[in-house]
């Protein structure tokens, strides 16, 4: 069964109601969460926190009335609260010598392939440097048309984007129940859900807290995304101190099992895309790919088609045999300009710094 103790990369979603109470930060609780994160980082685990709370903190600072805010006030509250939220995490993790980074995203950043790849590359670089990214929806600029709308689904998308083993949704209940346990004493908690059936979906309600937008239905939607992308997902009680350590110690929660591992899921996703062009390789590049290397411009002899950054392309050997698919980090015109050249020549050719790989190994299905 999935476990936090064996995970190498996890995403943790923290809701507004856990982090903010009566307009004030739950600083003591956040300190214990930071202890849990530091313990995981000490074991070499990559950790990403997807945190709500900016609007809740901002509306208190601006003395805005309770209830649903107009869009302009919501965005203003987010702008004021976001800086407070980032500072709170920085101050909580700094005593553990952990560097934090603020990453603000919208739905467009995952819907658009180029922006998706840029977001993924940024998060991967931060994690490689030992940083704990604090991710939130960019409520300052997001409108309904470009919103996730809740951080449950945002957290699931982040988990898939970075190939996380585990996604943890810290909630106000200790798992998924057959009915609302606050209303029905006979409600049953599920310890493990292997398949999200129509019956499971029917059990999910819409009720959320006054500060959070997500209900159990959004958590089921998040579970679909996460498990299809190869991540196990847990719904666990978040309010007590040291919530992640409690899960590690066997505190009751609900685990959703992944359909496959993250890398396999990503390769399938890439392989299913319709190609917009071709990269023709020399024999040396083919050998490098077979050894698990990225595709560098030096190994490309010809570029066909019209494509943009992040678009899928066919990867073809010198004999014309298709080797696989990949997401290119350059446009077709850029690829033609740098084909056959060493990576250290890219800036001189294009006039600006570029990425060393034309197609990174994590973005290929060979």
mmCIF file of C-alpha atoms in Angstrom:
data_model
loop_
_atom_site.group_PDB
_atom_site.id
_atom_site.type_symbol
_atom_site.label_atom_id
_atom_site.label_comp_id
_atom_site.label_asym_id
_atom_site.label_seq_id
_atom_site.Cartn_x
_atom_site.Cartn_y
_atom_site.Cartn_z
ATOM 1 C CA UNK A 1 0.000 0.000 0.000
ATOM 2 C CA UNK A 2 1.099 3.593 -0.587
ATOM 3 C CA UNK A 3 3.021 5.245 2.231
ATOM 4 C CA UNK A 4 4.692 8.543 3.011
ATOM 5 C CA UNK A 5 7.688 6.672 4.409
ATOM 6 C CA UNK A 6 8.618 5.223 1.003
ATOM 7 C CA UNK A 7 7.729 8.207 -1.212
ATOM 8 C CA UNK A 8 10.567 10.094 -2.895
ATOM 9 C CA UNK A 9 8.530 13.082 -4.077
ATOM 10 C CA UNK A 10 5.314 14.327 -2.481
ATOM 11 C CA UNK A 11 2.843 17.165 -2.942
ATOM 12 C CA UNK A 12 0.901 18.387 0.088
ATOM 13 C CA UNK A 13 -2.225 20.529 -0.243
ATOM 14 C CA UNK A 14 -3.071 22.820 2.667
ATOM 15 C CA UNK A 15 -6.495 24.447 2.745
ATOM 16 C CA UNK A 16 -7.415 27.893 4.017
ATOM 17 C CA UNK A 17 -9.329 26.574 7.016
ATOM 18 C CA UNK A 18 -6.220 24.734 8.262
ATOM 19 C CA UNK A 19 -3.895 27.684 7.858
ATOM 20 C CA UNK A 20 -6.117 30.635 8.792
ATOM 21 C CA UNK A 21 -8.494 30.952 11.746
ATOM 22 C CA UNK A 22 -10.537 34.111 12.364
ATOM 23 C CA UNK A 23 -8.347 35.947 9.857
ATOM 24 C CA UNK A 24 -5.146 35.051 11.667
ATOM 25 C CA UNK A 25 -2.410 32.599 10.736
ATOM 26 C CA UNK A 26 -2.263 29.397 12.781
ATOM 27 C CA UNK A 27 1.435 29.965 13.385
ATOM 28 C CA UNK A 28 1.929 27.154 15.922
ATOM 29 C CA UNK A 29 0.346 24.590 13.589
ATOM 30 C CA UNK A 30 2.409 25.832 10.654
ATOM 31 C CA UNK A 31 5.544 25.428 12.763
ATOM 32 C CA UNK A 32 4.735 21.730 13.281
ATOM 33 C CA UNK A 33 4.020 21.261 9.579
ATOM 34 C CA UNK A 34 7.440 22.780 8.881
ATOM 35 C CA UNK A 35 8.960 20.215 11.251
ATOM 36 C CA UNK A 36 7.351 17.426 9.225
ATOM 37 C CA UNK A 37 8.604 18.907 5.952
ATOM 38 C CA UNK A 38 12.120 19.280 7.377
ATOM 39 C CA UNK A 39 12.091 15.647 8.474
ATOM 40 C CA UNK A 40 11.156 14.556 4.950
ATOM 41 C CA UNK A 41 13.759 16.810 3.359
ATOM 42 C CA UNK A 42 16.316 15.287 5.724
ATOM 43 C CA UNK A 43 15.504 11.874 4.225
ATOM 44 C CA UNK A 44 16.048 13.232 0.718
ATOM 45 C CA UNK A 45 12.349 13.528 -0.147
ATOM 46 C CA UNK A 46 11.265 16.283 -2.551
ATOM 47 C CA UNK A 47 8.350 18.273 -1.113
ATOM 48 C CA UNK A 48 5.988 20.721 -2.819
ATOM 49 C CA UNK A 49 3.336 22.566 -0.810
ATOM 50 C CA UNK A 50 0.163 23.720 -2.555
ATOM 51 C CA UNK A 51 -1.291 26.235 -0.141
ATOM 52 C CA UNK A 52 -4.497 28.214 0.030
ATOM 53 C CA UNK A 53 -4.831 31.113 2.430
ATOM 54 C CA UNK A 54 -3.871 34.251 0.548
ATOM 55 C CA UNK A 55 -7.429 35.537 0.162
ATOM 56 C CA UNK A 56 -8.316 34.620 3.754
ATOM 57 C CA UNK A 57 -5.277 36.492 5.075
ATOM 58 C CA UNK A 58 -5.790 39.416 2.716
ATOM 59 C CA UNK A 59 -9.461 39.944 3.436
ATOM 60 C CA UNK A 60 -8.683 40.130 7.166
ATOM 61 C CA UNK A 61 -5.909 42.647 6.574
ATOM 62 C CA UNK A 62 -8.266 44.759 4.427
ATOM 63 C CA UNK A 63 -11.181 44.322 6.860
ATOM 64 C CA UNK A 64 -13.461 43.046 4.084
ATOM 65 C CA UNK A 65 -16.852 41.659 5.055
ATOM 66 C CA UNK A 66 -17.507 37.929 5.391
ATOM 67 C CA UNK A 67 -19.141 36.050 2.538
ATOM 68 C CA UNK A 68 -18.480 35.781 -1.174
ATOM 69 C CA UNK A 69 -16.312 38.637 -2.422
ATOM 70 C CA UNK A 70 -16.743 40.402 -5.785
ATOM 71 C CA UNK A 71 -13.950 39.457 -8.217
ATOM 72 C CA UNK A 72 -12.088 42.756 -7.817
ATOM 73 C CA UNK A 73 -12.095 42.505 -4.014
ATOM 74 C CA UNK A 74 -11.072 38.855 -4.163
ATOM 75 C CA UNK A 75 -8.112 39.721 -6.387
ATOM 76 C CA UNK A 76 -7.145 42.626 -4.124
ATOM 77 C CA UNK A 77 -7.323 40.376 -1.063
ATOM 78 C CA UNK A 78 -5.140 37.820 -2.847
ATOM 79 C CA UNK A 79 -2.557 40.474 -3.686
ATOM 80 C CA UNK A 80 -2.338 41.604 -0.067
ATOM 81 C CA UNK A 81 -2.517 38.110 1.400
ATOM 82 C CA UNK A 82 -0.064 36.441 -0.952
ATOM 83 C CA UNK A 83 2.912 38.316 0.449
ATOM 84 C CA UNK A 84 1.846 37.398 3.978
ATOM 85 C CA UNK A 85 1.399 33.757 3.015
ATOM 86 C CA UNK A 86 4.830 33.526 1.393
ATOM 87 C CA UNK A 87 6.481 35.218 4.374
ATOM 88 C CA UNK A 88 4.754 32.823 6.799
ATOM 89 C CA UNK A 89 6.164 29.764 5.013
ATOM 90 C CA UNK A 90 9.588 31.353 4.685
ATOM 91 C CA UNK A 91 9.733 32.100 8.403
ATOM 92 C CA UNK A 92 8.445 28.637 9.344
ATOM 93 C CA UNK A 93 10.996 26.751 7.223
ATOM 94 C CA UNK A 94 13.997 29.048 7.568
ATOM 95 C CA UNK A 95 15.000 27.679 11.032
ATOM 96 C CA UNK A 96 15.419 24.293 9.318
ATOM 97 C CA UNK A 97 17.744 25.892 6.724
ATOM 98 C CA UNK A 98 15.168 25.197 4.020
ATOM 99 C CA UNK A 99 14.814 27.697 1.197
ATOM 100 C CA UNK A 100 11.298 28.361 -0.064
ATOM 101 C CA UNK A 101 10.053 29.655 -3.414
ATOM 102 C CA UNK A 102 6.717 31.157 -4.372
ATOM 103 C CA UNK A 103 5.151 29.726 -7.543
ATOM 104 C CA UNK A 104 1.874 31.241 -8.771
ATOM 105 C CA UNK A 105 -0.018 29.464 -11.547
ATOM 106 C CA UNK A 106 -3.328 29.495 -13.407
ATOM 107 C CA UNK A 107 -5.174 26.802 -15.343
ATOM 108 C CA UNK A 108 -3.623 28.127 -18.547
ATOM 109 C CA UNK A 109 -0.187 27.096 -17.291
ATOM 110 C CA UNK A 110 -1.158 23.425 -17.596
ATOM 111 C CA UNK A 111 -3.522 23.728 -20.570
ATOM 112 C CA UNK A 112 -0.874 25.410 -22.738
ATOM 113 C CA UNK A 113 1.953 22.956 -23.496
ATOM 114 C CA UNK A 114 4.688 25.571 -23.708
ATOM 115 C CA UNK A 115 3.736 27.118 -20.382
ATOM 116 C CA UNK A 116 3.288 23.636 -18.909
ATOM 117 C CA UNK A 117 6.851 22.708 -19.860
ATOM 118 C CA UNK A 118 8.169 25.980 -18.489
ATOM 119 C CA UNK A 119 6.350 25.420 -15.181
ATOM 120 C CA UNK A 120 7.623 21.857 -15.011
ATOM 121 C CA UNK A 121 11.202 22.892 -15.751
ATOM 122 C CA UNK A 122 11.080 25.592 -13.071
ATOM 123 C CA UNK A 123 9.704 23.227 -10.435
ATOM 124 C CA UNK A 124 12.224 20.524 -11.355
ATOM 125 C CA UNK A 125 15.085 23.007 -11.053
ATOM 126 C CA UNK A 126 13.867 24.244 -7.671
ATOM 127 C CA UNK A 127 13.556 20.696 -6.339
ATOM 128 C CA UNK A 128 17.027 19.781 -7.630
ATOM 129 C CA UNK A 129 18.388 22.694 -5.586
ATOM 130 C CA UNK A 130 16.684 21.475 -2.405
ATOM 131 C CA UNK A 131 14.037 24.211 -2.426
ATOM 132 C CA UNK A 132 10.480 23.675 -1.151
ATOM 133 C CA UNK A 133 8.136 25.415 -3.649
ATOM 134 C CA UNK A 134 4.981 27.002 -2.242
ATOM 135 C CA UNK A 135 2.399 26.831 -5.039
ATOM 136 C CA UNK A 136 -0.890 28.684 -5.203
ATOM 137 C CA UNK A 137 -3.350 29.720 -7.857
ATOM 138 C CA UNK A 138 -2.578 33.227 -9.061
ATOM 139 C CA UNK A 139 -5.806 34.689 -7.710
ATOM 140 C CA UNK A 140 -4.532 38.227 -8.287
ATOM 141 C CA UNK A 141 -5.020 37.878 -12.052
ATOM 142 C CA UNK A 142 -7.112 34.719 -12.500
ATOM 143 C CA UNK A 143 -10.718 35.002 -13.657
ATOM 144 C CA UNK A 144 -13.274 32.194 -13.836
ATOM 145 C CA UNK A 145 -12.243 31.346 -17.401
ATOM 146 C CA UNK A 146 -8.626 30.593 -16.430
ATOM 147 C CA UNK A 147 -9.110 29.246 -12.904
ATOM 148 C CA UNK A 148 -8.716 25.822 -11.409
ATOM 149 C CA UNK A 149 -11.219 27.093 -8.847
ATOM 150 C CA UNK A 150 -9.919 24.945 -6.010
ATOM 151 C CA UNK A 151 -6.527 23.840 -4.798
ATOM 152 C CA UNK A 152 -7.448 20.139 -4.641
ATOM 153 C CA UNK A 153 -7.379 19.890 -8.428
ATOM 154 C CA UNK A 154 -4.442 22.286 -8.662
ATOM 155 C CA UNK A 155 -2.471 20.049 -6.294
ATOM 156 C CA UNK A 156 -3.340 16.984 -8.378
ATOM 157 C CA UNK A 157 -2.143 18.720 -11.547
ATOM 158 C CA UNK A 158 1.111 19.742 -9.835
ATOM 159 C CA UNK A 159 1.613 16.148 -8.660
ATOM 160 C CA UNK A 160 1.229 14.884 -12.233
ATOM 161 C CA UNK A 161 3.408 17.684 -13.629
ATOM 162 C CA UNK A 162 6.399 16.817 -11.428
ATOM 163 C CA UNK A 163 5.866 13.050 -11.362
ATOM 164 C CA UNK A 164 5.141 12.850 -7.624
ATOM 165 C CA UNK A 165 4.733 9.492 -5.895
ATOM 166 C CA UNK A 166 2.179 10.778 -3.401
ATOM 167 C CA UNK A 167 -0.351 13.587 -3.121
ATOM 168 C CA UNK A 168 -1.698 14.405 0.347
ATOM 169 C CA UNK A 169 -4.858 16.478 0.720
ATOM 170 C CA UNK A 170 -4.959 17.748 4.302
ATOM 171 C CA UNK A 171 -8.648 18.129 5.068
ATOM 172 C CA UNK A 172 -11.137 18.752 7.872
ATOM 173 C CA UNK A 173 -12.053 15.039 7.866
ATOM 174 C CA UNK A 174 -9.872 11.960 8.259
ATOM 175 C CA UNK A 175 -10.716 10.394 4.927
ATOM 176 C CA UNK A 176 -13.448 9.620 2.419
ATOM 177 C CA UNK A 177 -16.769 8.493 3.917
ATOM 178 C CA UNK A 178 -19.864 6.861 2.487
ATOM 179 C CA UNK A 179 -21.794 9.912 3.728
ATOM 180 C CA UNK A 180 -21.054 13.109 5.633
ATOM 181 C CA UNK A 181 -19.806 11.832 9.025
ATOM 182 C CA UNK A 182 -20.838 15.102 10.671
ATOM 183 C CA UNK A 183 -24.448 14.413 9.719
ATOM 184 C CA UNK A 184 -24.691 10.603 9.686
ATOM 185 C CA UNK A 185 -23.210 8.593 12.555
ATOM 186 C CA UNK A 186 -23.397 5.405 10.457
ATOM 187 C CA UNK A 187 -21.108 6.813 7.747
ATOM 188 C CA UNK A 188 -18.236 4.462 6.890
ATOM 189 C CA UNK A 189 -14.692 5.607 6.194
ATOM 190 C CA UNK A 190 -12.835 3.873 3.364
ATOM 191 C CA UNK A 191 -9.221 3.017 4.191
ATOM 192 C CA UNK A 192 -8.261 2.193 0.582
ATOM 193 C CA UNK A 193 -10.002 2.938 -2.713
ATOM 194 C CA UNK A 194 -8.527 1.076 -5.672
ATOM 195 C CA UNK A 195 -11.081 2.170 -8.277
ATOM 196 C CA UNK A 196 -13.198 5.326 -8.323
ATOM 197 C CA UNK A 197 -16.553 3.833 -9.267
ATOM 198 C CA UNK A 198 -19.802 5.700 -10.009
ATOM 199 C CA UNK A 199 -20.934 4.632 -6.530
ATOM 200 C CA UNK A 200 -17.890 6.316 -4.958
ATOM 201 C CA UNK A 201 -18.543 9.461 -6.982
ATOM 202 C CA UNK A 202 -22.185 9.494 -5.857
ATOM 203 C CA UNK A 203 -21.075 9.468 -2.220
ATOM 204 C CA UNK A 204 -19.027 12.662 -2.653
ATOM 205 C CA UNK A 205 -20.760 15.770 -1.387
ATOM 206 C CA UNK A 206 -20.208 19.427 -2.209
ATOM 207 C CA UNK A 207 -20.014 20.806 1.317
ATOM 208 C CA UNK A 208 -16.920 22.791 2.171
ATOM 209 C CA UNK A 209 -15.951 25.080 5.012
ATOM 210 C CA UNK A 210 -16.556 28.801 5.077
ATOM 211 C CA UNK A 211 -13.027 29.604 3.930
ATOM 212 C CA UNK A 212 -12.289 26.806 1.476
ATOM 213 C CA UNK A 213 -13.904 26.281 -1.905
ATOM 214 C CA UNK A 214 -13.285 22.555 -2.204
ATOM 215 C CA UNK A 215 -15.673 19.838 -1.062
ATOM 216 C CA UNK A 216 -15.356 16.052 -1.254
ATOM 217 C CA UNK A 217 -16.410 16.115 -4.911
ATOM 218 C CA UNK A 218 -13.346 18.153 -5.852
ATOM 219 C CA UNK A 219 -11.191 15.689 -3.923
ATOM 220 C CA UNK A 220 -12.565 12.807 -5.969
ATOM 221 C CA UNK A 221 -11.812 14.788 -9.132
ATOM 222 C CA UNK A 222 -8.294 15.355 -7.820
ATOM 223 C CA UNK A 223 -7.948 11.633 -7.087
ATOM 224 C CA UNK A 224 -8.871 10.801 -10.690
ATOM 225 C CA UNK A 225 -6.185 13.116 -12.017
ATOM 226 C CA UNK A 226 -3.495 12.059 -9.542
ATOM 227 C CA UNK A 227 -3.991 8.305 -9.776
ATOM 228 C CA UNK A 228 -4.199 8.382 -13.590
ATOM 229 C CA UNK A 229 -0.868 10.219 -13.510
ATOM 230 C CA UNK A 230 0.758 7.585 -11.307
ATOM 231 C CA UNK A 231 0.486 9.235 -7.874
ATOM 232 C CA UNK A 232 -1.137 7.695 -4.820
ATOM 233 C CA UNK A 233 -3.410 10.139 -3.027
ATOM 234 C CA UNK A 234 -4.393 10.442 0.622
ATOM 235 C CA UNK A 235 -7.229 12.377 2.206
ATOM 236 C CA UNK A 236 -6.207 12.954 5.814
ATOM 237 C CA UNK A 237 -7.123 15.069 8.825
ATOM 238 C CA UNK A 238 -4.994 18.181 8.757
ATOM 239 C CA UNK A 239 -5.965 20.224 11.822
ATOM 240 C CA UNK A 240 -3.855 18.470 14.509
ATOM 241 C CA UNK A 241 -0.178 19.354 14.949
ATOM 242 C CA UNK A 242 2.399 17.472 12.843
ATOM 243 C CA UNK A 243 -0.209 16.225 10.357
ATOM 244 C CA UNK A 244 2.278 14.492 8.020
ATOM 245 C CA UNK A 245 4.040 12.688 10.856
ATOM 246 C CA UNK A 246 0.648 11.465 12.053
ATOM 247 C CA UNK A 247 -0.005 9.918 8.630
ATOM 248 C CA UNK A 248 3.418 8.260 8.699
ATOM 249 C CA UNK A 249 2.584 6.836 12.117
ATOM 250 C CA UNK A 250 -0.575 5.198 10.808
ATOM 251 C CA UNK A 251 -3.250 7.767 11.632
ATOM 252 C CA UNK A 252 -6.539 6.831 9.890
ATOM 253 C CA UNK A 253 -6.963 8.280 6.389
ATOM 254 C CA UNK A 254 -8.113 7.211 2.934
ATOM 255 C CA UNK A 255 -5.598 6.137 0.289
ATOM 256 C CA UNK A 256 -6.392 6.102 -3.437
ATOM 257 C CA UNK A 257 -4.079 3.710 -5.267
ATOM 258 C CA UNK A 258 -2.334 4.818 -8.490
ATOM 259 C CA UNK A 259 -3.124 3.219 -11.830
ATOM 260 C CA UNK A 260 0.561 3.068 -12.771
ATOM 261 C CA UNK A 261 3.836 4.743 -11.813
ATOM 262 C CA UNK A 262 4.350 8.447 -12.673
ATOM 263 C CA UNK A 263 6.962 7.949 -15.395
ATOM 264 C CA UNK A 264 4.948 5.304 -17.245
ATOM 265 C CA UNK A 265 1.851 7.518 -17.108
ATOM 266 C CA UNK A 266 3.774 10.477 -18.515
ATOM 267 C CA UNK A 267 5.276 8.405 -21.342
ATOM 268 C CA UNK A 268 1.806 7.168 -22.313
ATOM 269 C CA UNK A 269 0.499 10.737 -22.363
ATOM 270 C CA UNK A 270 3.310 11.890 -24.651
ATOM 271 C CA UNK A 271 3.015 8.851 -26.927
ATOM 272 C CA UNK A 272 -0.706 9.541 -27.470
ATOM 273 C CA UNK A 273 -0.156 13.078 -28.778
ATOM 274 C CA UNK A 274 -0.478 13.915 -32.461
ATOM 275 C CA UNK A 275 2.899 14.885 -33.885
ATOM 276 C CA UNK A 276 3.487 18.290 -35.490
ATOM 277 C CA UNK A 277 6.902 17.567 -36.987
ATOM 278 C CA UNK A 278 9.965 15.338 -37.128
ATOM 279 C CA UNK A 279 13.497 15.403 -35.787
ATOM 280 C CA UNK A 280 15.872 13.213 -37.813
ATOM 281 C CA UNK A 281 18.812 11.859 -35.773
ATOM 282 C CA UNK A 282 22.282 10.566 -36.542
ATOM 283 C CA UNK A 283 23.488 7.182 -35.296
ATOM 284 C CA UNK A 284 25.298 8.715 -32.326
ATOM 285 C CA UNK A 285 22.152 10.383 -31.047
ATOM 286 C CA UNK A 286 20.190 7.142 -31.419
ATOM 287 C CA UNK A 287 22.743 5.397 -29.240
ATOM 288 C CA UNK A 288 22.541 8.171 -26.650
ATOM 289 C CA UNK A 289 18.766 7.868 -26.461
ATOM 290 C CA UNK A 290 19.051 4.115 -26.014
ATOM 291 C CA UNK A 291 21.276 4.835 -22.990
ATOM 292 C CA UNK A 292 18.591 7.071 -21.514
ATOM 293 C CA UNK A 293 20.113 10.416 -22.493
ATOM 294 C CA UNK A 294 18.346 13.585 -23.629
ATOM 295 C CA UNK A 295 18.337 14.611 -27.285
ATOM 296 C CA UNK A 296 20.904 17.371 -27.875
ATOM 297 C CA UNK A 297 20.936 19.590 -30.985
ATOM 298 C CA UNK A 298 24.266 18.090 -32.060
ATOM 299 C CA UNK A 299 22.575 14.757 -32.810
ATOM 300 C CA UNK A 300 19.904 16.187 -35.118
ATOM 301 C CA UNK A 301 20.573 16.157 -38.860
ATOM 302 C CA UNK A 302 17.220 17.401 -40.182
ATOM 303 C CA UNK A 303 14.037 19.112 -38.962
ATOM 304 C CA UNK A 304 10.669 18.724 -40.682
ATOM 305 C CA UNK A 305 7.320 20.385 -40.089
ATOM 306 C CA UNK A 306 6.103 23.486 -38.310
ATOM 307 C CA UNK A 307 5.890 23.370 -34.536
ATOM 308 C CA UNK A 308 6.236 25.560 -31.468
ATOM 309 C CA UNK A 309 7.883 25.094 -28.105
ATOM 310 C CA UNK A 310 6.212 22.307 -26.165
ATOM 311 C CA UNK A 311 4.680 20.698 -29.236
ATOM 312 C CA UNK A 312 4.966 16.931 -29.838
ATOM 313 C CA UNK A 313 7.329 15.738 -32.564
ATOM 314 C CA UNK A 314 8.348 12.366 -33.963
ATOM 315 C CA UNK A 315 11.893 11.261 -33.240
ATOM 316 C CA UNK A 316 13.262 9.438 -36.288
ATOM 317 C CA UNK A 317 16.475 7.483 -36.842
ATOM 318 C CA UNK A 318 18.847 7.887 -39.822
ATOM 319 C CA UNK A 319 17.177 4.928 -41.538
ATOM 320 C CA UNK A 320 13.752 6.560 -41.368
ATOM 321 C CA UNK A 321 12.482 4.328 -38.558
ATOM 322 C CA UNK A 322 10.367 6.109 -35.964
ATOM 323 C CA UNK A 323 11.960 5.809 -32.533
ATOM 324 C CA UNK A 324 9.317 7.589 -30.472
ATOM 325 C CA UNK A 325 7.780 10.929 -29.606
ATOM 326 C CA UNK A 326 8.925 13.932 -27.600
ATOM 327 C CA UNK A 327 7.999 17.445 -26.541
ATOM 328 C CA UNK A 328 10.422 19.886 -28.100
ATOM 329 C CA UNK A 329 11.905 22.794 -26.169
ATOM 330 C CA UNK A 330 12.429 24.822 -29.329
ATOM 331 C CA UNK A 331 10.336 25.996 -32.271
ATOM 332 C CA UNK A 332 10.891 24.452 -35.687
ATOM 333 C CA UNK A 333 12.852 27.498 -36.891
ATOM 334 C CA UNK A 334 15.023 27.476 -33.771
ATOM 335 C CA UNK A 335 15.617 23.730 -34.119
ATOM 336 C CA UNK A 336 16.723 24.169 -37.736
ATOM 337 C CA UNK A 337 19.129 26.908 -36.688
ATOM 338 C CA UNK A 338 20.832 24.854 -33.951
ATOM 339 C CA UNK A 339 20.677 21.329 -35.446
ATOM 340 C CA UNK A 340 24.089 19.675 -35.583
ATOM 341 C CA UNK A 341 25.544 22.233 -33.161
ATOM 342 C CA UNK A 342 26.948 21.819 -29.669
ATOM 343 C CA UNK A 343 24.737 23.092 -26.850
ATOM 344 C CA UNK A 344 27.311 25.713 -25.838
ATOM 345 C CA UNK A 345 26.824 27.353 -29.258
ATOM 346 C CA UNK A 346 23.066 27.879 -28.855
ATOM 347 C CA UNK A 347 23.259 31.383 -27.389
ATOM 348 C CA UNK A 348 25.598 32.612 -30.128
ATOM 349 C CA UNK A 349 23.336 31.185 -32.859
ATOM 350 C CA UNK A 350 19.945 32.267 -31.486
ATOM 351 C CA UNK A 351 21.064 35.437 -29.734
ATOM 352 C CA UNK A 352 19.701 34.362 -26.352
ATOM 353 C CA UNK A 353 20.397 31.555 -23.834
ATOM 354 C CA UNK A 354 18.542 28.312 -24.438
ATOM 355 C CA UNK A 355 18.154 24.927 -22.820
ATOM 356 C CA UNK A 356 20.925 22.413 -23.465
ATOM 357 C CA UNK A 357 18.545 19.673 -24.657
ATOM 358 C CA UNK A 358 16.303 19.973 -27.682
ATOM 359 C CA UNK A 359 14.090 17.273 -26.155
ATOM 360 C CA UNK A 360 14.684 16.315 -22.520
ATOM 361 C CA UNK A 361 14.658 12.614 -21.676
ATOM 362 C CA UNK A 362 11.720 13.134 -19.280
ATOM 363 C CA UNK A 363 9.709 14.537 -22.203
ATOM 364 C CA UNK A 364 10.255 11.526 -24.495
ATOM 365 C CA UNK A 365 8.405 8.283 -25.065
ATOM 366 C CA UNK A 366 10.921 6.002 -26.830
#
